[in-house]
Short mmCIF file of C-alpha atoms in Angstrom, two decimals:
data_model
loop_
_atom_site.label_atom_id
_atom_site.label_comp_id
_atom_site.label_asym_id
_atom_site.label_seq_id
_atom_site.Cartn_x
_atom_site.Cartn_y
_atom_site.Cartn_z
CA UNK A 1 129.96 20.38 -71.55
CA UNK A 2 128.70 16.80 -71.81
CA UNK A 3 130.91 14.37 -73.18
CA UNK A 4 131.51 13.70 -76.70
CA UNK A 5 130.16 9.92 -76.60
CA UNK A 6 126.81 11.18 -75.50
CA UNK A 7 124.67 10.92 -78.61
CA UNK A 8 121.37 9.24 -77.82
CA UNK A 9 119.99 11.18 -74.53
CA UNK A 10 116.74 10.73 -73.04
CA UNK A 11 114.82 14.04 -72.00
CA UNK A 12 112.39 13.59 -68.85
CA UNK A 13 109.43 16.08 -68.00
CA UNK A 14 107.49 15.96 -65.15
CA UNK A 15 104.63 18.43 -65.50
CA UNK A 16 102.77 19.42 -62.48
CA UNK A 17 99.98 22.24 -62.27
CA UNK A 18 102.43 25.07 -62.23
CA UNK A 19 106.07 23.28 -62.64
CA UNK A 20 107.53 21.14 -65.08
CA UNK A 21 110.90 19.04 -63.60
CA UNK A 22 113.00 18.21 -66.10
CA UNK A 23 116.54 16.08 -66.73
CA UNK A 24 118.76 14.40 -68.87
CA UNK A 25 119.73 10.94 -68.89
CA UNK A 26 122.73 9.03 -70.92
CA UNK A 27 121.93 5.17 -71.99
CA UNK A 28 123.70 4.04 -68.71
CA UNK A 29 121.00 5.91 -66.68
CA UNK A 30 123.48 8.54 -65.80
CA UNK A 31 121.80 11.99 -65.14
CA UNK A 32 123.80 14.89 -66.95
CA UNK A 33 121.72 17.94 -66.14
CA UNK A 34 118.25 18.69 -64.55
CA UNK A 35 116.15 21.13 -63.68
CA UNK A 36 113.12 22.72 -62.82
CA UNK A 37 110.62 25.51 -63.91
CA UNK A 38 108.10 26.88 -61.11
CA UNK A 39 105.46 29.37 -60.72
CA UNK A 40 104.03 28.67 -64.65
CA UNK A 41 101.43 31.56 -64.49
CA UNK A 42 102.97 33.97 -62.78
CA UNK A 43 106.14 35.05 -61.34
CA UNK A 44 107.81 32.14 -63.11
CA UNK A 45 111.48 30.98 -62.70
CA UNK A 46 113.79 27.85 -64.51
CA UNK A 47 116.44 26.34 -62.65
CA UNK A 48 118.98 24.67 -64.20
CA UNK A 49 122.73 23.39 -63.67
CA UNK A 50 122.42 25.38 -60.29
CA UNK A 51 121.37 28.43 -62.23
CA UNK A 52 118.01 30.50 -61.50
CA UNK A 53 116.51 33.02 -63.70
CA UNK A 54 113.25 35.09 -63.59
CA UNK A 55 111.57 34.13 -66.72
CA UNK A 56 107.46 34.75 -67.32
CA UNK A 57 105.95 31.78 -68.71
CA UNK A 58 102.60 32.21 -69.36
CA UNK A 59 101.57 28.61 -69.49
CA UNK A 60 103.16 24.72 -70.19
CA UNK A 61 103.96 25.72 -73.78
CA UNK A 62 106.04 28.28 -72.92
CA UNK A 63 107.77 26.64 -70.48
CA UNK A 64 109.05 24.00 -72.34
CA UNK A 65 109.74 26.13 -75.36
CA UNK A 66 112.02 27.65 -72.07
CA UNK A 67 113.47 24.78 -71.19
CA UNK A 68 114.40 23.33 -74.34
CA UNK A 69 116.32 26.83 -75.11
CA UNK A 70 117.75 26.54 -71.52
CA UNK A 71 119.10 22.76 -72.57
CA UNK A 72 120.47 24.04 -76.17
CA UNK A 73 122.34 26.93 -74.16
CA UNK A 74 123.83 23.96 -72.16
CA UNK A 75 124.90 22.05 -75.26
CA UNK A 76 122.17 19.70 -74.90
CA UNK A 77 120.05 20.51 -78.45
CA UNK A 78 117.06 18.75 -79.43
CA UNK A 79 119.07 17.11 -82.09
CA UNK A 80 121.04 15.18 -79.06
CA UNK A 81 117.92 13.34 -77.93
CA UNK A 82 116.58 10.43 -79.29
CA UNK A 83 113.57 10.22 -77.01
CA UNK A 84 111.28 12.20 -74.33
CA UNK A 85 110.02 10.31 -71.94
CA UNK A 86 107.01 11.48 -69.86
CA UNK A 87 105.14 10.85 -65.89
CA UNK A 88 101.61 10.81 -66.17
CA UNK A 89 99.90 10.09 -62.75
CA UNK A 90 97.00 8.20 -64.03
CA UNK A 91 96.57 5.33 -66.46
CA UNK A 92 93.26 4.22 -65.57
CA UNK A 93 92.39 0.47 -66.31
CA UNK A 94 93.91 0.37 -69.62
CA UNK A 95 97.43 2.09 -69.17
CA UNK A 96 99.23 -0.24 -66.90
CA UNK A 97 102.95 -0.67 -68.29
CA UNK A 98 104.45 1.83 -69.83
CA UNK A 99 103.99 2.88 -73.26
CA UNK A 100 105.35 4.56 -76.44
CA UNK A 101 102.92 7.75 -77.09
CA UNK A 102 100.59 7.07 -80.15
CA UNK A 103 97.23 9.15 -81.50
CA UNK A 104 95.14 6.67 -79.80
CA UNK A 105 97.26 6.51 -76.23
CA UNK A 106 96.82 10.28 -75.98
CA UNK A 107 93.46 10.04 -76.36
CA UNK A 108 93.39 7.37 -73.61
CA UNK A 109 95.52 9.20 -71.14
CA UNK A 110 93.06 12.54 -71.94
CA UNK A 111 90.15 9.63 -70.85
CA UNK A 112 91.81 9.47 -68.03
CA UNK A 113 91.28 13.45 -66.55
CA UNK A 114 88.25 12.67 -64.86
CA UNK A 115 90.27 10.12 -62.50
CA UNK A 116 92.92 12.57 -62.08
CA UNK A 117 91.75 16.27 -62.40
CA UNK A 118 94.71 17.62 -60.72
CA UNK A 119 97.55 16.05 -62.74
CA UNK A 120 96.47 14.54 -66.27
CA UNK A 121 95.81 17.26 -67.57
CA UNK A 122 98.81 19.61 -67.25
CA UNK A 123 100.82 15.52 -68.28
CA UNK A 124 98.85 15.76 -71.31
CA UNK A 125 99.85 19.06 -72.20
CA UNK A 126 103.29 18.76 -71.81
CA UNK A 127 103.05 15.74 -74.01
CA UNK A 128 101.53 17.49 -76.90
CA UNK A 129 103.63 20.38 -76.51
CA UNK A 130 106.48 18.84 -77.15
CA UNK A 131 104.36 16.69 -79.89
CA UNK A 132 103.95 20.21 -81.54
CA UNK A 133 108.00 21.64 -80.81
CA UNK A 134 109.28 18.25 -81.71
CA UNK A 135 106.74 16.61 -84.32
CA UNK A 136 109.62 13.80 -84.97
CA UNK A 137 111.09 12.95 -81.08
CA UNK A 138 109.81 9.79 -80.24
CA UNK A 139 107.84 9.82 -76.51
CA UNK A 140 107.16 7.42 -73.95
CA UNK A 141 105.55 7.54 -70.66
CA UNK A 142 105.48 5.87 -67.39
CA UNK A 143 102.51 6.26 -65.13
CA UNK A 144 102.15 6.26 -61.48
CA UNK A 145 99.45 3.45 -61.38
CA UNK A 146 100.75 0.65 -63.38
CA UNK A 147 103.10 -0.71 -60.22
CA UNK A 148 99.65 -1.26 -58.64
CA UNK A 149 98.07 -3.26 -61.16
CA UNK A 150 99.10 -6.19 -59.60
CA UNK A 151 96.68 -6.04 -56.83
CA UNK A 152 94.17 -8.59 -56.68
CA UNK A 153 90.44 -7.96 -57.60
CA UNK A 154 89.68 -8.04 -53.88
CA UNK A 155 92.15 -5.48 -52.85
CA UNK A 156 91.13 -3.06 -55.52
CA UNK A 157 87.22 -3.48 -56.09
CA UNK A 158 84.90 -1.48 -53.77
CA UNK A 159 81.61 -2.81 -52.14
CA UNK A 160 79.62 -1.02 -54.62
CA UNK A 161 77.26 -2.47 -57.25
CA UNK A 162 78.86 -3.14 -61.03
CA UNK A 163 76.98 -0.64 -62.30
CA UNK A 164 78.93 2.00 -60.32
CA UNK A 165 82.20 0.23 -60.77
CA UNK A 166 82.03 0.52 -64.84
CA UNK A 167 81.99 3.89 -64.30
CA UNK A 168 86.00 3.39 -63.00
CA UNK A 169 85.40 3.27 -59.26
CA UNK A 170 87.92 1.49 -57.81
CA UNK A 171 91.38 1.44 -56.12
CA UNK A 172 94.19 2.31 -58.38
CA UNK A 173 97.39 3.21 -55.88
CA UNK A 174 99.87 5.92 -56.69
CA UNK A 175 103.40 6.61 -55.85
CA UNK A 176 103.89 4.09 -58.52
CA UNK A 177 107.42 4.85 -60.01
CA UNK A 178 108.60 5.96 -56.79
CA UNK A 179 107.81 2.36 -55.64
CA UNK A 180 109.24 0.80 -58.76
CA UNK A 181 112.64 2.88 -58.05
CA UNK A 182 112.75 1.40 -54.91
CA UNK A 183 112.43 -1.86 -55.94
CA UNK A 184 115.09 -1.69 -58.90
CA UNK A 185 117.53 0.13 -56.51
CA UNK A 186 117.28 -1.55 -53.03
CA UNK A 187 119.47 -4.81 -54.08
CA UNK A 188 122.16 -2.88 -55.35
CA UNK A 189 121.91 -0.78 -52.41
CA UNK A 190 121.69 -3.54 -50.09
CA UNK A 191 123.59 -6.34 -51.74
CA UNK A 192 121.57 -8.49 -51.82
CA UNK A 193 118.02 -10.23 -53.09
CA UNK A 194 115.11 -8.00 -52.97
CA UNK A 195 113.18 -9.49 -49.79
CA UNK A 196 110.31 -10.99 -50.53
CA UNK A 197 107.87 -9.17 -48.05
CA UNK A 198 109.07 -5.34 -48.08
CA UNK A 199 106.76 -2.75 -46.61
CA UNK A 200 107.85 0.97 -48.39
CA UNK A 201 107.09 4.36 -46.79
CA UNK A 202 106.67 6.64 -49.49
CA UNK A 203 106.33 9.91 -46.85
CA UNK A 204 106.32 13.41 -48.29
CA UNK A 205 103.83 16.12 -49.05
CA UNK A 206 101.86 13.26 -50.32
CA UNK A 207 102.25 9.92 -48.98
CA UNK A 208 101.04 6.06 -49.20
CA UNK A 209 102.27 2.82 -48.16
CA UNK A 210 102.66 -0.41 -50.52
CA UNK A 211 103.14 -3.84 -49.94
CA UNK A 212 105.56 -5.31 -52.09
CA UNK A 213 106.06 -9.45 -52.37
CA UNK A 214 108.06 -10.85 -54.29
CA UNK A 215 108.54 -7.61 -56.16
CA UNK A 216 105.20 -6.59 -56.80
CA UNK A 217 102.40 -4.54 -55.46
CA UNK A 218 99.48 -6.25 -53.13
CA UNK A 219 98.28 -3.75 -51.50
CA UNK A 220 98.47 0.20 -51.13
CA UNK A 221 96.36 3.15 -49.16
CA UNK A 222 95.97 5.60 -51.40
CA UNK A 223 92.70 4.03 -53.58
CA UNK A 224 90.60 6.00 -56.43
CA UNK A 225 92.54 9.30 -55.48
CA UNK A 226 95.51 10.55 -53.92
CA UNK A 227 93.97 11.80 -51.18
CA UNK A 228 93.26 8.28 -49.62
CA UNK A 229 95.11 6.82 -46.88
CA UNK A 230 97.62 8.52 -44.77
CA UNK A 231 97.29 12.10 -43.55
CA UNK A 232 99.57 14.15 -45.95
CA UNK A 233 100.68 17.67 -45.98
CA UNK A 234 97.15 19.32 -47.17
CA UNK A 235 95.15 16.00 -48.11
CA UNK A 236 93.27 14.51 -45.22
CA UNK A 237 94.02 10.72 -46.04
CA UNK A 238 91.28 8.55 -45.39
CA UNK A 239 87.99 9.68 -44.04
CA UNK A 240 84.33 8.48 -43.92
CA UNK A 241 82.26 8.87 -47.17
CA UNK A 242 79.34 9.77 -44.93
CA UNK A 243 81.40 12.57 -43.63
CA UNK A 244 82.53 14.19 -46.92
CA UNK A 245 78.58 14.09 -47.76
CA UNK A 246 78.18 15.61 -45.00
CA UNK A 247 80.84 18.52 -46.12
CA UNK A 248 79.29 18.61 -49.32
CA UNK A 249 75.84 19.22 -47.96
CA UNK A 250 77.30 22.14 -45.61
CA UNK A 251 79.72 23.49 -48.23
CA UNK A 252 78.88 22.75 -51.76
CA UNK A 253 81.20 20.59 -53.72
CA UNK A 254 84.25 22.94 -55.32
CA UNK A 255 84.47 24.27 -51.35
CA UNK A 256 84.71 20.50 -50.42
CA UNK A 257 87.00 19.55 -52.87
CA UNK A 258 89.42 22.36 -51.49
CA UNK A 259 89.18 21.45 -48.09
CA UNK A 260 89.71 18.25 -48.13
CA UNK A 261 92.68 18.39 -50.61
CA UNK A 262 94.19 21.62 -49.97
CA UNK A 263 93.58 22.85 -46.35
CA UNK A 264 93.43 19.44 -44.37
CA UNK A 265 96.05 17.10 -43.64
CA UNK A 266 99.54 18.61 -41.29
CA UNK A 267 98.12 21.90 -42.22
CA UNK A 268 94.51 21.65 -40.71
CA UNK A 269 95.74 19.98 -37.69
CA UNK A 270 98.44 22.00 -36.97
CA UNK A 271 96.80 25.39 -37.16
CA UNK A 272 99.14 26.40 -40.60
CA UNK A 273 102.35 24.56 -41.16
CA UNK A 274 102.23 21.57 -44.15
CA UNK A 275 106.01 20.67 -44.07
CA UNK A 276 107.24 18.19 -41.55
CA UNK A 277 110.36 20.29 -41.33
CA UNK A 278 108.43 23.50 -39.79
CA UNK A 279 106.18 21.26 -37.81
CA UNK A 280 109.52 19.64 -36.36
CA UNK A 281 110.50 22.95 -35.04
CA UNK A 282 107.71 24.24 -33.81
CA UNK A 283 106.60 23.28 -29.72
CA UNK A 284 103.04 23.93 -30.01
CA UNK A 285 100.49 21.28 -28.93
CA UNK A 286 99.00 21.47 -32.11
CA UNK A 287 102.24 21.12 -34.35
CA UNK A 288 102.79 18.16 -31.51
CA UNK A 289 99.45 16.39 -32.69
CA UNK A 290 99.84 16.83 -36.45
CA UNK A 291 103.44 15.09 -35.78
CA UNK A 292 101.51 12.50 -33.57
CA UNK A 293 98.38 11.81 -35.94
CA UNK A 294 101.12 11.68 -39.10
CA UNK A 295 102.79 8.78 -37.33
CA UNK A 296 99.73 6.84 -35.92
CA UNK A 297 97.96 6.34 -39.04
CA UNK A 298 101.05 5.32 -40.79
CA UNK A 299 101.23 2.47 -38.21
CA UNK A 300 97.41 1.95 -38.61
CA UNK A 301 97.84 1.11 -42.23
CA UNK A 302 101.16 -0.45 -41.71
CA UNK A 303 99.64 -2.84 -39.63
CA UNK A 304 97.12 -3.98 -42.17
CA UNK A 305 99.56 -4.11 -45.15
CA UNK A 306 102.25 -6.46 -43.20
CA UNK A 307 98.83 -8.82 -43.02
CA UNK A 308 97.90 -8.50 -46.80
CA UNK A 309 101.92 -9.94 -47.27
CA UNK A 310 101.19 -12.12 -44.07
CA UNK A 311 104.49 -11.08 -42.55
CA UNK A 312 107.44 -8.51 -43.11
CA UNK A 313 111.29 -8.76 -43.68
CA UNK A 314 111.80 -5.90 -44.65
CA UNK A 315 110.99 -2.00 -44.53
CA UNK A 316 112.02 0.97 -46.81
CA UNK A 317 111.68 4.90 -46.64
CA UNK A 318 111.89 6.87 -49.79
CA UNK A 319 110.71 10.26 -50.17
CA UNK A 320 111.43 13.45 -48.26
CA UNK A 321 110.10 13.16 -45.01
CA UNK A 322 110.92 9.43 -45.25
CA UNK A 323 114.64 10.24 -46.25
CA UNK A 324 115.16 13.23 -43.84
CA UNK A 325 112.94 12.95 -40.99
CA UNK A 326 114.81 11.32 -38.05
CA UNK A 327 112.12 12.01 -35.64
CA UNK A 328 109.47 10.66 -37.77
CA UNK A 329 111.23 7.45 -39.09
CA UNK A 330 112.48 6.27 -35.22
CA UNK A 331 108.44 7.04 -34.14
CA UNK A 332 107.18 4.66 -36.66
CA UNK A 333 109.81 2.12 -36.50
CA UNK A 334 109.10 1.91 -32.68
CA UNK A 335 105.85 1.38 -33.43
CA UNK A 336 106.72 -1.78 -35.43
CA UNK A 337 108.36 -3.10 -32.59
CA UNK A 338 106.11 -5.80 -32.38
CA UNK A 339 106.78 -7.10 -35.76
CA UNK A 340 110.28 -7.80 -34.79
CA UNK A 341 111.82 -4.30 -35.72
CA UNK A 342 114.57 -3.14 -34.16
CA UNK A 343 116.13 0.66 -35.09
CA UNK A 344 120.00 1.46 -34.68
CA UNK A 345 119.52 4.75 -33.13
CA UNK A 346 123.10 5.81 -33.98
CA UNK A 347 122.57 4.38 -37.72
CA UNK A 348 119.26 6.55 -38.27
CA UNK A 349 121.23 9.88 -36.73
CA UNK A 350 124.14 9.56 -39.05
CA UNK A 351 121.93 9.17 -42.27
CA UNK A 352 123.32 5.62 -43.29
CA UNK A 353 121.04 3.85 -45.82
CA UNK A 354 120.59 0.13 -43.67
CA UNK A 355 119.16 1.37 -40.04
CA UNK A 356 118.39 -2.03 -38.26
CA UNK A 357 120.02 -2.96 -35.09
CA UNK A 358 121.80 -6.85 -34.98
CA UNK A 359 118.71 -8.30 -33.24
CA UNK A 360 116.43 -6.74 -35.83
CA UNK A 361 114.58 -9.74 -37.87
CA UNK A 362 113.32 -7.11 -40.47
CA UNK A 363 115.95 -5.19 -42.62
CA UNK A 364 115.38 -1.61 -42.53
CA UNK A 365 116.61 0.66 -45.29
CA UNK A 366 116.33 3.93 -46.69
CA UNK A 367 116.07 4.48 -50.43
CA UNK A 368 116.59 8.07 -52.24
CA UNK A 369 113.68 8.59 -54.28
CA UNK A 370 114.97 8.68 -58.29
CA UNK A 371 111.48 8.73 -60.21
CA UNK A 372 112.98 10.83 -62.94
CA UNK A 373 115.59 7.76 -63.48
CA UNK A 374 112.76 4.84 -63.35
CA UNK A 375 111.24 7.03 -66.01
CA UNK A 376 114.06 7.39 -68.23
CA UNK A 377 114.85 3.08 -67.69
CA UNK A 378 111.36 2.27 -69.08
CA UNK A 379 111.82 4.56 -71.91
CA UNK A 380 115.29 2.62 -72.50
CA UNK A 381 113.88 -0.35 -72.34
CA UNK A 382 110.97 0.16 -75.20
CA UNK A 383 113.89 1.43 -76.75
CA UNK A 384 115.86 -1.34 -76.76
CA UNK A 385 112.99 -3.87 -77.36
CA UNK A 386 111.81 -2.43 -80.90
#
């Protein structure tokens, strides 16, 4: 039972396309419970507090309805929270700081679905869900482009003409408040200064690279999509537009769309597996290669984001191949050898956060990936400036 001090919580909802994480957050940032619904559609389940139940939700509404009767069973009523706070993937060219949800920012964030088909949409609906279940609950959200809307002009414009560019062709970024939790969590980590040229691996399912100076973005791979950049799980990464023409012209464009972000990536290479975990088990040539192809391009682009920060002192990993994957994290970092990177082998086996050897002149550090918590501090900090 939460303690009796905790009056003003902050609720957090990360809707995806059949999911919807959820948690709980004191004014200190302190997480009290969290959990998750998956399967929204079908056979459906909510996990809370270590708890999982079988529960059919239909769709988003009834999912949160679900999880807000999950919470009051908990002793965490809707009367307990003085805010909801909210991840919405894209922003577009007008939503780049976080915001308190209005009329008019809904209808900006529902602009937005045509730049993110995947995710916006089922963001947006958990938004006015709650709207409708909790008419007086003040919201906020944080979106996963902002950090990137420091880039310079000439890191996010294409070489197309205006007239395609007005249209919203350009480079956004993503990974956005899993970037901004690194940066808000690595000096207390470390103990000291945030270094002014960090390089952070944001490797998972989906993954991109940002360079960070002097705490903001320059640079990052993924561009108008996620599926630019590095190979992921089931997105290819980057790839020549000539070629996806081409796929387009062979395949029609729904049958391109899912191959290039559902069956391409780990899982096209390797014949089947997605998750770096299987693919680290498996001997075959091919799960070799996927393993291989992963880890080259992340040194490809590494390369050219240590030269839009013309240098590096420091790297981070954050996500869940980049927190858990040994193998993968001592491949790159060799790689970087020639940027003055130098691994403690014994450091990366035992899981210790700082992994650079005494003659490394980058830092090297690994970062747990708390986007629900970054969400929840801009939220607090609206708050607290009204």
């Amino acid at each position: 039972m939460p303690k009796a001090k905790d009056t003003a919580l902050i609720l957090v909802l990360n809707a995806g396309s059949s999911s919807i994480k959820f948690a709980v957050f004191d004014t200190d940032l302190r997480q009290e419970i969290g959990g998750i619904v998956e399967g929204i559609g079908g056979a459906s389940t909510i996990k809370i507090a270590d708890q999982s139940r079988a529960i059919p939700f239909i769709d988003h509404k009834s999912a949160l309805s679900g999880i807000l009767s999950s919470l009051a069973e908990h002793h965490y009523g809707l009367e307990r929270f003085s805010a909801a706070a909210h991840r919405v993937v894209h922003g577009g060219r007008k939503l780049t700081a976080p915001v308190r949800l209005t009329p008019d920012i809904r209808v900006e964030i529902g602009n937005c679905t045509p730049l993110a088909p995947l995710h916006n949409p089922h963001n947006l609906a958990a938004i006015n869900t709650l709207a409708e279940l909790a008419p007086d609950l003040p919201q906020y959200a944080s979106f996963d482009t902002s950090f990137h809307a420091s880039n310079p002009e000439v890191a996010t414009r294409y070489a197309i003409p205006r007239m395609i560019e007005t249209k919203g062709i350009r480079r956004y970024g993503f990974h956005g408040l899993s970037f901004s939790s690194l940066v808000r969590q690595l000096p207390h980590i470390s103990g000291e200064k945030l270094p002014s040229r960090l390089l952070a691996f944001h490797l998972g399912n989906g993954a991109s690279l940002c360079a960070i100076k002097n705490g903001q973005s320059v640079a990052t791979t993924m561009g108008y999509s996620p599926l630019d950049g590095l190979t992921m799980g089931t997105r290819s990464g980057g790839i020549d537009a000539n070629a996806v023409l081409r796929l387009v012209e062979d395949n029609g464009l729904l049958r391109t769309k899912a191959i290039l972000n559902h069956e391409s990536g780990l899982l096209g290479l390797s014949g089947g597996k997605s998750d770096m975990r299987n693919l680290m088990l498996d001997p075959s040539a091919d799960s070799a290669f996927a393993i291989e192809h992963f880890c080259y391009w992340s040194l490809r682009h590494a390369g050219s984001l240590i030269a839009a920060m013309e240098g590096l002192d420091a790297i981070a990993f954050t996500g869940g191949i980049g927190e858990n994957a040994l193998g993968v994290r001592a491949r790159i970092l060799r790689g970087l050898e020639w940027a003055g990177v130098r691994m403690n082998p014994d450091a990366n086996h035992s899981h210790k956060p700082r992994l650079q050897a005494e003659s490394s002149k980058v830092s090297i550090w690994v970062v747990p990936a708390r986007e629900e918590e970054t969400i929840a501090a801009d939220a607090l900090a609206l708050i607290q400036a009204q």
